[in-house]
mmCIF file of C-alpha atoms in Angstrom:
data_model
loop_
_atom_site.group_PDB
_atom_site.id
_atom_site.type_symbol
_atom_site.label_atom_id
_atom_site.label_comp_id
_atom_site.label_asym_id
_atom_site.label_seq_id
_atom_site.Cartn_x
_atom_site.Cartn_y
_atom_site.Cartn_z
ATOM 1 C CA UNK A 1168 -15.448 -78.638 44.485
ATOM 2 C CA UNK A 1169 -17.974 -78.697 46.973
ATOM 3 C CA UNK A 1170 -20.022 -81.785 47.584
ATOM 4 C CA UNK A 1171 -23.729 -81.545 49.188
ATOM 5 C CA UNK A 1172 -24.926 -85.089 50.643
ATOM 6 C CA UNK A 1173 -28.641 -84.936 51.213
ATOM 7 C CA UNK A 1174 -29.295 -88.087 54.447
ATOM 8 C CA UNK A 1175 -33.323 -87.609 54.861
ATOM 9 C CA UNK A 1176 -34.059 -90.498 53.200
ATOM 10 C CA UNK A 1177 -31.679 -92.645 55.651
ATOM 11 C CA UNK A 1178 -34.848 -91.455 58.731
ATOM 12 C CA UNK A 1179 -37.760 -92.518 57.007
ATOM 13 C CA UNK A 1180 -37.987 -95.793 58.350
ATOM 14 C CA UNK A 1181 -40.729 -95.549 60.296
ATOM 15 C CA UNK A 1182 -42.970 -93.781 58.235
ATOM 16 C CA UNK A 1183 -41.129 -95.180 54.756
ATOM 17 C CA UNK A 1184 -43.475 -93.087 52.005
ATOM 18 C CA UNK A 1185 -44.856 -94.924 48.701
ATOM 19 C CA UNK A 1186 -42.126 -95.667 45.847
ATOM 20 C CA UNK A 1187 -43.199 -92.611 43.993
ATOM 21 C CA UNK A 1188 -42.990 -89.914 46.912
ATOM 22 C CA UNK A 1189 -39.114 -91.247 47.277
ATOM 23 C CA UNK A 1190 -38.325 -91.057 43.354
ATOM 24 C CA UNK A 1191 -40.173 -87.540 43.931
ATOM 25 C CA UNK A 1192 -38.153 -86.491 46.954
ATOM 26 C CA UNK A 1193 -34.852 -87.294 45.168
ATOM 27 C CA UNK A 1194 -35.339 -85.430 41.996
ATOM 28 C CA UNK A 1195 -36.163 -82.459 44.032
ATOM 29 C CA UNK A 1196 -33.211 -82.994 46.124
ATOM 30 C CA UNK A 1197 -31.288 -82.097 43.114
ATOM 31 C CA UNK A 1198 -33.314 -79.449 41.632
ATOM 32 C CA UNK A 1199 -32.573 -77.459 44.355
ATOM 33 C CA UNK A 1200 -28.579 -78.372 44.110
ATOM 34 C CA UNK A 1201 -27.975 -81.725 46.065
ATOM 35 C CA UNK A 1202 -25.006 -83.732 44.866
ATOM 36 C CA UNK A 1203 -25.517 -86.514 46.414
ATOM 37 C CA UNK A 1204 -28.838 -88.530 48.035
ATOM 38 C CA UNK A 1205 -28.303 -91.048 51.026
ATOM 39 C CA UNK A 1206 -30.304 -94.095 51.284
ATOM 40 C CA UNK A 1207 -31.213 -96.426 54.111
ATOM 41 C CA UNK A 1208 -31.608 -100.120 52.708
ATOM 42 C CA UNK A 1209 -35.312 -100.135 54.415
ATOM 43 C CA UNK A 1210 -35.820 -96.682 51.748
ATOM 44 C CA UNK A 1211 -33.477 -98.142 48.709
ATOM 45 C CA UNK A 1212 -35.313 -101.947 48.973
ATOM 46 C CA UNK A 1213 -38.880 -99.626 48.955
ATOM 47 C CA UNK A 1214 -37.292 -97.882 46.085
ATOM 48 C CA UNK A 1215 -36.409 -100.682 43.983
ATOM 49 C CA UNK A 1216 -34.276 -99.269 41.460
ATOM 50 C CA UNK A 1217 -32.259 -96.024 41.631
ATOM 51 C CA UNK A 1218 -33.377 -93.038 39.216
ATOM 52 C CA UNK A 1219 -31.239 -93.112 36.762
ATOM 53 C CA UNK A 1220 -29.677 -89.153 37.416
ATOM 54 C CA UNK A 1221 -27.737 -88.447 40.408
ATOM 55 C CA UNK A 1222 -25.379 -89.952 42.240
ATOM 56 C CA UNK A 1223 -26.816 -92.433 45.799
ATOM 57 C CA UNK A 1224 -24.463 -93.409 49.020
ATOM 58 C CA UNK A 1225 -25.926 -96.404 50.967
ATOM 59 C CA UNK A 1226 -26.045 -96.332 54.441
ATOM 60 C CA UNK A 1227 -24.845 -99.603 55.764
ATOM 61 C CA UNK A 1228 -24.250 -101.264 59.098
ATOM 62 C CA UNK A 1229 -22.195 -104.347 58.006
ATOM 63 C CA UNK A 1230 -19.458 -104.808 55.670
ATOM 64 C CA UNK A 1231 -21.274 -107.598 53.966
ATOM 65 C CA UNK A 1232 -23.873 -105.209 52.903
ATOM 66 C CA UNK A 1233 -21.581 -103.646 50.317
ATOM 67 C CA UNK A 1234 -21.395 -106.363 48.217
ATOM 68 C CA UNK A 1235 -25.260 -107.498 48.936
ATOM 69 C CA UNK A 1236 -26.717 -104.185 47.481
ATOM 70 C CA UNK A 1237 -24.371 -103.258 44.601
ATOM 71 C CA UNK A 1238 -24.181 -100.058 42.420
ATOM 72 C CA UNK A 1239 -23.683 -97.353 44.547
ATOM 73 C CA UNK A 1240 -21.960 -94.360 44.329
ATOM 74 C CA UNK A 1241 -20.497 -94.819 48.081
ATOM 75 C CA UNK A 1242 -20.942 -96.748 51.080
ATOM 76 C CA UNK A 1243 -21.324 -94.960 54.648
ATOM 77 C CA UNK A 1244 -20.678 -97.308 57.747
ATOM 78 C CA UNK A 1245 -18.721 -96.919 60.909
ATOM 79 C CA UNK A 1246 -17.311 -100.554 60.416
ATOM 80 C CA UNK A 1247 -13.836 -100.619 60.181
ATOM 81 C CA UNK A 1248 -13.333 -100.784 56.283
ATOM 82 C CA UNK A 1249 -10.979 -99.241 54.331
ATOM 83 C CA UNK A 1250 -12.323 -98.560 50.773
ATOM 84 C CA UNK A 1251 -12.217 -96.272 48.285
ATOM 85 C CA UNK A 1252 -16.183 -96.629 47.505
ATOM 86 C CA UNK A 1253 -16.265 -96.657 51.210
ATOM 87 C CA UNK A 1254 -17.442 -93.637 53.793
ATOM 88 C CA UNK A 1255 -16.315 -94.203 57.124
ATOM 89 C CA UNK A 1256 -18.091 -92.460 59.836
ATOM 90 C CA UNK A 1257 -17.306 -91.290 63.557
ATOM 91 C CA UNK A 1258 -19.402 -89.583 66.084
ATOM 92 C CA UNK A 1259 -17.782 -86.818 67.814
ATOM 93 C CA UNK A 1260 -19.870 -85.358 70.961
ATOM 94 C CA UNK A 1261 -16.991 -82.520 71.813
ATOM 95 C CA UNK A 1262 -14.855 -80.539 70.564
ATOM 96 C CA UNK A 1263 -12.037 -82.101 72.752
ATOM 97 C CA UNK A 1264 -12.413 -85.648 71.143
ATOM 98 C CA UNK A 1265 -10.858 -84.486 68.016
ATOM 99 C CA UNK A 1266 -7.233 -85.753 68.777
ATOM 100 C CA UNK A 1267 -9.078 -89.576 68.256
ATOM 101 C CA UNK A 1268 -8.879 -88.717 64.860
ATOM 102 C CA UNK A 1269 -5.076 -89.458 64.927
ATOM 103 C CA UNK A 1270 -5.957 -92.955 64.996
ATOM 104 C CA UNK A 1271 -8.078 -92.891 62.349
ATOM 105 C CA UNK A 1272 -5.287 -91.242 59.370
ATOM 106 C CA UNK A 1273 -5.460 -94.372 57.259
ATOM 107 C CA UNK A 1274 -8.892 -93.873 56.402
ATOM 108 C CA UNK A 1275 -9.536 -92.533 52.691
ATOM 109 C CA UNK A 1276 -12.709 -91.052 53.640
ATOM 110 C CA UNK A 1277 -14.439 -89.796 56.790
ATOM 111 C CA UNK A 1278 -17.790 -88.686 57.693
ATOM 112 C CA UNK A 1279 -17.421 -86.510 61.548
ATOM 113 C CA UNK A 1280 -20.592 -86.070 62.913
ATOM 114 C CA UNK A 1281 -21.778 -84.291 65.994
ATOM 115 C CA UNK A 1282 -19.197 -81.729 66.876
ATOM 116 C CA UNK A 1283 -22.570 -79.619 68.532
ATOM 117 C CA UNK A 1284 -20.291 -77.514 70.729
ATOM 118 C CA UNK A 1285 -18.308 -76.479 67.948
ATOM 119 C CA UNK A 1286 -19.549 -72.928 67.673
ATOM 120 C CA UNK A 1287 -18.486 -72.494 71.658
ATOM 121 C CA UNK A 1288 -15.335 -73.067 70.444
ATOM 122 C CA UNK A 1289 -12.894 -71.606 68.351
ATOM 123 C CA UNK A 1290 -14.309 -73.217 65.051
ATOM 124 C CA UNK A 1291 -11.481 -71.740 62.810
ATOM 125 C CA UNK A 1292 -9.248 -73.161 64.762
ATOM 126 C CA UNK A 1293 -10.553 -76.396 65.481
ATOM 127 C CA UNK A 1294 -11.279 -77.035 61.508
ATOM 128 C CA UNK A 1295 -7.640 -76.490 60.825
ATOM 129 C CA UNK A 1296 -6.713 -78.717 63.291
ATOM 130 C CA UNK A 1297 -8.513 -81.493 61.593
ATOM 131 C CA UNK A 1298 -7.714 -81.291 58.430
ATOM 132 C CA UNK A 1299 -3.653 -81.037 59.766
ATOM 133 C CA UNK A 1300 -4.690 -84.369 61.581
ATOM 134 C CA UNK A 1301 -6.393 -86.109 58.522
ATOM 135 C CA UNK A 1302 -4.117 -84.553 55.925
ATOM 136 C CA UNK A 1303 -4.458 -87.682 53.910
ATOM 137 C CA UNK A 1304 -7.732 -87.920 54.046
ATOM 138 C CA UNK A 1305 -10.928 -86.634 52.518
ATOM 139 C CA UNK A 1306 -12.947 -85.355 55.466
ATOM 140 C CA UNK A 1307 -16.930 -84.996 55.297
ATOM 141 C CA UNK A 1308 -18.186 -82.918 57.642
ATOM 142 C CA UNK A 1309 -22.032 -83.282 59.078
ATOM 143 C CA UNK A 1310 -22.584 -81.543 62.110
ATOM 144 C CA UNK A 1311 -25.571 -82.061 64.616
ATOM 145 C CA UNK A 1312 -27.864 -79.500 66.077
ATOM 146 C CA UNK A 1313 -28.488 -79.431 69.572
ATOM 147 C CA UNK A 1314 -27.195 -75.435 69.876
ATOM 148 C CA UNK A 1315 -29.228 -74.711 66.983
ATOM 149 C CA UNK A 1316 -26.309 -74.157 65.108
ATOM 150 C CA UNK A 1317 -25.571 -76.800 62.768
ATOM 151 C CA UNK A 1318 -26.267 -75.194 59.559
ATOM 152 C CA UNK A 1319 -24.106 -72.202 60.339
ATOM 153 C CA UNK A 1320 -21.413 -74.975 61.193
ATOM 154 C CA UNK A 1321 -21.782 -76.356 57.918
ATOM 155 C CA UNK A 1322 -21.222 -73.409 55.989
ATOM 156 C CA UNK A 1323 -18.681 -72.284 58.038
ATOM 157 C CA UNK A 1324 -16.800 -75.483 57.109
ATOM 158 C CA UNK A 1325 -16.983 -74.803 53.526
ATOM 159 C CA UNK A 1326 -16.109 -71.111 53.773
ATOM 160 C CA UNK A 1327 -12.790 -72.306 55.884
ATOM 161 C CA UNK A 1328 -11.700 -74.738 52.324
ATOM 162 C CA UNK A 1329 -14.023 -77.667 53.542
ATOM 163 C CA UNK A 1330 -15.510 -79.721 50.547
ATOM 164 C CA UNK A 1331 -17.778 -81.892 51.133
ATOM 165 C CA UNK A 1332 -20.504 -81.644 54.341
ATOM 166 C CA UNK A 1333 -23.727 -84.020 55.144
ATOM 167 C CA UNK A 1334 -27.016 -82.195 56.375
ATOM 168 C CA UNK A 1335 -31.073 -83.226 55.961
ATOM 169 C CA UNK A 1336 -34.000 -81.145 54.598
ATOM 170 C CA UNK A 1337 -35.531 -79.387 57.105
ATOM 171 C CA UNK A 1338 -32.636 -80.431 60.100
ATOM 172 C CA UNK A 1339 -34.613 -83.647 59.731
ATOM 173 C CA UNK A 1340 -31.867 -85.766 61.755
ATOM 174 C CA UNK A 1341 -31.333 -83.058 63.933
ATOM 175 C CA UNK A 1342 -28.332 -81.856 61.013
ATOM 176 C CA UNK A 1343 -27.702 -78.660 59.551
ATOM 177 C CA UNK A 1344 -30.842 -78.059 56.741
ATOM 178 C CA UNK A 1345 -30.271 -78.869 53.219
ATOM 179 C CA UNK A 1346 -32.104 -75.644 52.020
ATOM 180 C CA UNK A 1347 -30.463 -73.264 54.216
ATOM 181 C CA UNK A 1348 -26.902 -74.594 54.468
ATOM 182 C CA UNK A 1349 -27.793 -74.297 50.172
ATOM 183 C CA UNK A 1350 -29.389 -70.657 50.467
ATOM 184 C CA UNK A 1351 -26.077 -69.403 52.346
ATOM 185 C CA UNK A 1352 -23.711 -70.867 49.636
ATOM 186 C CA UNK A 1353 -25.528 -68.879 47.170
ATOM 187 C CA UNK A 1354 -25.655 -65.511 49.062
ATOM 188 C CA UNK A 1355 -21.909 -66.121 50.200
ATOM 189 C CA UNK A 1356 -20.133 -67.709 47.729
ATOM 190 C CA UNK A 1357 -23.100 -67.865 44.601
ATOM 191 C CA UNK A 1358 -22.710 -71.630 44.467
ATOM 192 C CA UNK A 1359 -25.422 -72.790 42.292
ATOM 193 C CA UNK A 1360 -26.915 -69.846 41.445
ATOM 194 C CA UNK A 1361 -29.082 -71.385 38.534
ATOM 195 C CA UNK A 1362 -30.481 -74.380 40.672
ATOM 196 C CA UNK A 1363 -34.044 -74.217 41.075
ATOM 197 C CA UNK A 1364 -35.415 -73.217 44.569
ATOM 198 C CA UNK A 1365 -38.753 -72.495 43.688
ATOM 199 C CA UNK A 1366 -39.582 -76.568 43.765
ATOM 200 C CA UNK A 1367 -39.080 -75.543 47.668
ATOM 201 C CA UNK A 1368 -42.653 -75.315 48.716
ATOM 202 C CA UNK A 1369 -43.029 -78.822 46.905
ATOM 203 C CA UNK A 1370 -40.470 -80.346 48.295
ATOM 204 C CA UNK A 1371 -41.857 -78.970 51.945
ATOM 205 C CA UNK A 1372 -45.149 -80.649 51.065
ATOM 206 C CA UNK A 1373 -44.108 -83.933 50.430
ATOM 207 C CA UNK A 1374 -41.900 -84.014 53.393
ATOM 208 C CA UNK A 1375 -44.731 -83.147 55.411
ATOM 209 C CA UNK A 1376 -46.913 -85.525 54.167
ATOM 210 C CA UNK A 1377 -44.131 -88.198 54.979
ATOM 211 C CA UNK A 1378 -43.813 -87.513 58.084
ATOM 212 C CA UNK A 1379 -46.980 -86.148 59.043
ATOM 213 C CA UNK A 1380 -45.750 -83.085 60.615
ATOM 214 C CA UNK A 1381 -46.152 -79.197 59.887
ATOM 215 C CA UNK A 1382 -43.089 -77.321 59.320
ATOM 216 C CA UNK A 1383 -43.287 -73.938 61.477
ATOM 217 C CA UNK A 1384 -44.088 -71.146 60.121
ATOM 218 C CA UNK A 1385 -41.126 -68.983 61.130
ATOM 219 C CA UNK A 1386 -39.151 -71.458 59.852
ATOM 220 C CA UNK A 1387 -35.868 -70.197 57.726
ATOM 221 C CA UNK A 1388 -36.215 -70.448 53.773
ATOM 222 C CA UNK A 1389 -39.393 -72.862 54.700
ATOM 223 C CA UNK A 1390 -42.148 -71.157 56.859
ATOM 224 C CA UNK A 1391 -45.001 -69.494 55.504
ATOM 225 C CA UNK A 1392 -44.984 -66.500 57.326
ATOM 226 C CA UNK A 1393 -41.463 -65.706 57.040
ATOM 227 C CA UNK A 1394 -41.988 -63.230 53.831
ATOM 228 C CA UNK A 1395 -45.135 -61.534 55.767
ATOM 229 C CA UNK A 1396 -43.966 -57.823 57.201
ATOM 230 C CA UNK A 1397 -46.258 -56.116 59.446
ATOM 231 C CA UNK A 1398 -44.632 -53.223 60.970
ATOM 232 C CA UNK A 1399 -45.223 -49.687 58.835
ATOM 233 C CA UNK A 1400 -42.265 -47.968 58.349
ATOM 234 C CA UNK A 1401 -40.651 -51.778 57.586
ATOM 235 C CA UNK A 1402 -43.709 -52.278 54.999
ATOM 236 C CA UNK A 1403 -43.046 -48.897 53.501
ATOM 237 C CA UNK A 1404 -39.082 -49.399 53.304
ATOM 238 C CA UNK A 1405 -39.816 -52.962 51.799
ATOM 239 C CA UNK A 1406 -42.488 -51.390 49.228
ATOM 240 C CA UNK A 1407 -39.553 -49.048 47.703
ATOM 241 C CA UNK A 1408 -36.400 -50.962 47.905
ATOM 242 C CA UNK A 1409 -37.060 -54.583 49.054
ATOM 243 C CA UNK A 1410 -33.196 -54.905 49.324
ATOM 244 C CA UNK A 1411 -33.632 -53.172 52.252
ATOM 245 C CA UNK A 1412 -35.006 -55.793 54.510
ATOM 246 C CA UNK A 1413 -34.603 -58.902 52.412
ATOM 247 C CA UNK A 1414 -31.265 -61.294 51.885
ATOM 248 C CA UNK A 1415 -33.030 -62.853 48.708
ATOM 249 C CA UNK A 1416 -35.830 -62.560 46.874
ATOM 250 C CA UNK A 1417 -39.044 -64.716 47.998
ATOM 251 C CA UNK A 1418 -40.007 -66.242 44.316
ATOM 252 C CA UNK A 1419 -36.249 -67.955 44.873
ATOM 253 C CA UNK A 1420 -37.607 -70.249 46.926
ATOM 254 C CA UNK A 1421 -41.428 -69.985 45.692
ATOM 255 C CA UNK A 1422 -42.832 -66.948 47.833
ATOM 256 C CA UNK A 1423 -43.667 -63.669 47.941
ATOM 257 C CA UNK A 1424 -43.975 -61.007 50.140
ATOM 258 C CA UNK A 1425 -47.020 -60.196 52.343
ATOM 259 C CA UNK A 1426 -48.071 -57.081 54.196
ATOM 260 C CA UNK A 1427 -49.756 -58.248 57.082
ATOM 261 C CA UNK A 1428 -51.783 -55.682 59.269
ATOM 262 C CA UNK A 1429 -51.441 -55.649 63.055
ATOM 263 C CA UNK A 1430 -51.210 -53.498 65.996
ATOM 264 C CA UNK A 1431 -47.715 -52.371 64.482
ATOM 265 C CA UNK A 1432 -48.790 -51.630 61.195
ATOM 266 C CA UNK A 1433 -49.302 -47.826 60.808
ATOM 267 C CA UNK A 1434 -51.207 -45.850 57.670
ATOM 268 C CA UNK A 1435 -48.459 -46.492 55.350
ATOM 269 C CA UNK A 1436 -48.966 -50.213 55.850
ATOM 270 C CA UNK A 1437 -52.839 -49.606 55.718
ATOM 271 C CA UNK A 1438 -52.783 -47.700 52.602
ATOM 272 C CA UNK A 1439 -50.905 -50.451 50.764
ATOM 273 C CA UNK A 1440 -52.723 -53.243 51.702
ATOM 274 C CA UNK A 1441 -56.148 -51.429 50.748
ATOM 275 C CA UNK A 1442 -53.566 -50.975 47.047
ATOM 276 C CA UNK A 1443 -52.894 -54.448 47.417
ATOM 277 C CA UNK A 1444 -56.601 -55.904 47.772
ATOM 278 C CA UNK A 1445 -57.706 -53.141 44.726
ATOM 279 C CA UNK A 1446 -60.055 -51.335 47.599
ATOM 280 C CA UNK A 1447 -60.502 -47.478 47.346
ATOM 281 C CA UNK A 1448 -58.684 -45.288 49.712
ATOM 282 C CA UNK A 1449 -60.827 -43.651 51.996
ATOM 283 C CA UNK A 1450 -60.835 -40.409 53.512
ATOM 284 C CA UNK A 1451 -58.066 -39.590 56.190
ATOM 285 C CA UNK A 1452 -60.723 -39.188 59.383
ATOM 286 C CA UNK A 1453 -61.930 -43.065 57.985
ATOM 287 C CA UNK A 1454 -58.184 -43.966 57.814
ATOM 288 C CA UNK A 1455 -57.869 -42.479 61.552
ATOM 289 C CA UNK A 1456 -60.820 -44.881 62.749
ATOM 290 C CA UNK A 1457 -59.518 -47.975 60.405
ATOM 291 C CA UNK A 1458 -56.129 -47.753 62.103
ATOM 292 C CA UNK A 1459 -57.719 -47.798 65.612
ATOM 293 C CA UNK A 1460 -60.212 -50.092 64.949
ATOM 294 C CA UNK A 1461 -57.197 -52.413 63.916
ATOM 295 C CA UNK A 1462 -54.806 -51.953 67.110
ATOM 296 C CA UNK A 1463 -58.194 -52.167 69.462
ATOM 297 C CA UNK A 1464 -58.690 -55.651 67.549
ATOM 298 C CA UNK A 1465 -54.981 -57.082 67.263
ATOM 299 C CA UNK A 1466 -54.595 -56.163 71.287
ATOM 300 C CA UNK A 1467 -57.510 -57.884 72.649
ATOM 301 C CA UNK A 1468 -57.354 -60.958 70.145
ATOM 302 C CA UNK A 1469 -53.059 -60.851 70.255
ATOM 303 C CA UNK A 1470 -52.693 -61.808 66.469
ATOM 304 C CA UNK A 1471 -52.681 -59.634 62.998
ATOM 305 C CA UNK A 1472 -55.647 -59.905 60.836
ATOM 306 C CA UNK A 1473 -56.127 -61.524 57.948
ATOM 307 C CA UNK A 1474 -57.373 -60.047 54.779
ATOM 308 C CA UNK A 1475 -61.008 -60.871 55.174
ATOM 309 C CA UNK A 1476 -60.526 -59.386 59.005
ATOM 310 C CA UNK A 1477 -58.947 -56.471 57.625
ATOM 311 C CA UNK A 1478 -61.751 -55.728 54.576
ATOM 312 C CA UNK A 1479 -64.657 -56.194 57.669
ATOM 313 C CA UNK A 1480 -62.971 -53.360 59.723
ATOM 314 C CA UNK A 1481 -62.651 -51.319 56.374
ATOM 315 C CA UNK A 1482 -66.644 -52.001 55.440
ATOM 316 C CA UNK A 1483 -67.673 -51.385 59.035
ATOM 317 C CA UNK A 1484 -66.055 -47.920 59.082
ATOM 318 C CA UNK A 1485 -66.975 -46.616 55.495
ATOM 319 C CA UNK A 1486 -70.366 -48.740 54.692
ATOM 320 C CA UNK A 1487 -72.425 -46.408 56.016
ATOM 321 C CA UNK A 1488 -70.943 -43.582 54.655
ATOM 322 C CA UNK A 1489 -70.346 -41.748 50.939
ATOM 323 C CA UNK A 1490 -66.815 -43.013 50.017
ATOM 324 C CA UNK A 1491 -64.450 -40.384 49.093
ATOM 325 C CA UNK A 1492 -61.001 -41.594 47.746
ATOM 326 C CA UNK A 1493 -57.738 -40.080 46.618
ATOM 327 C CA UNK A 1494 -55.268 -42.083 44.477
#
């Protein structure tokens, strides 16, 4: 069975969010298919009292903490403890490092994190390898990001018989992200494939508000623009079999697709965007000037327009003019 620990919440302690945005943030967490949500003691003390659903690891630095903050599902430290409530973590910065792990075989549990170079390496190979080393042990798997590649390490784990793996919403602690490392089980393996993802865009907003920072826009599963198509011939292939160009559908995860005119788009984009804002189809000599209106404007300002650019350039041309449409 696979096992999805969520460790956000162990990185806000510098901006630690009101008691209600955490109980918030957790219940999301698994609405969208977390198993498991990892405190700090800085978030759990701001917390109070655990929600009653779920299942919460601690995040601890010394062994007397276990006992001091009781009631946990697990315990993650990299003290030297031996437990069976008890999560044991190493840092691995390379690839190399993994024949340490032969001195760690008595452990019940492990958490290896880092392991960034992983994807230079022969990751198939390298997995095997340590699970033959820590046979006798039940290995958690939380790979860091500085290649960029940390959620594709992550599912890679599971897809090679790993269980259990650690990552953060949005790659907060520079881990593979929750949502996507979640997304790719689905599409891969349909893991989950009645958890909720449309709570995504709610989830994104309290995480932003948290930290006050703006996820980007491009941003996998996240970004707002990442649904908007622009080219013509893509809008027109995504207009009659959306299969075509997207892995999922956007109101999975709370979007929807946008046509977004540019200096790419060509009349097939124009004409369904002039569908899509219920305006009348002009003429094909207003079309011609609409189009090059649009690519004179999108080259000298460098962006698309929006829709209120777009329905200016469409007044300008036919305003003065009878409108003739066709349907």
């Amino acid at each position: 069975m696979i096992r999805i620990i969520d460790n956000t919440l162990t990185a806000f302690d510098d901006c630690l969010p009101s008691k209600e945005d955490l109980y918030t943030f957790c219940n999301l967490l698994f609405t969208i298919g977390v198993d498991v949500v990892e405190f700090s003691i800085a978030a759990y003390e701001r917390m109070e009292l655990l929600p009653k659903e779920g299942k919460y690891i601690l995040n601890v630095e010394y062994a007397d903490e276990i006992n001091k903050y009781p009631g946990f599902y697990k315990y993650v430290t990299n003290c030297t403890i031996n437990q069976d409530t008890v999560i044991h973590e190493v840092q691995m910065n390379d690839a190399r490092e993994i024949v340490k792990l032969r001195a760690l075989t008595e452990y019940r549990e492990l958490r290896i994190v880092g392991l960034d170079d992983l994807i230079c390496e022969s990751y198939d190979r390298t997995m095997n390898e340590i699970k033959k080393i820590l046979s006798k042990s039940k290995i958690n798997f939380c790979p860091e990001n500085t290649y960029g590649c940390a959620s594709a390490l992550a599912l890679q784990w599971v897809l090679n018989s790993g269980t259990d793996i650690t990552t953060s919403f949005a790659g907060h602690k520079n881990n593979g992200a929750t949502e996507e490392v979640i997304m790719a089980l689905r599409l891969a393996i349909r893991h989950k494939p009645n958890r909720d993802l449309t709570v995504l865009p709610q989830l994104k907003q309290i995480y932003e508000r948290i930290t006050n920072s703006c996820i980007g826009n491009k941003k996998p599963i996240l970004g707002k623009n990442i649904f908007q198509v622009e080219a013509g011939i893509h809008a027109d292939g995504l207009h009659k079999n959306p299969d075509t160009y997207e892995a999922y559908q956007p109101g999975w995860v709370g979007g929807k697709t946008e046509f977004v005119i540019g200096k790419h788009s060509g009349m097939k984009a124009i004409k369904l965007k002039l569908e899509e804002l219920n305006m009348p189809i002009p003429i094909d000599s207003n079309l011609n000037e609409i189009l090059y209106l649009i690519k004179e404007t999108c080259t000298l300002n460098r962006k698309s327009l929006n829709d209120q650019e777009f329905e200016r350039i469409v007044i300008k041309v036919i305003g003065n003019e009878r409108i003739q449409t066709y349907y």
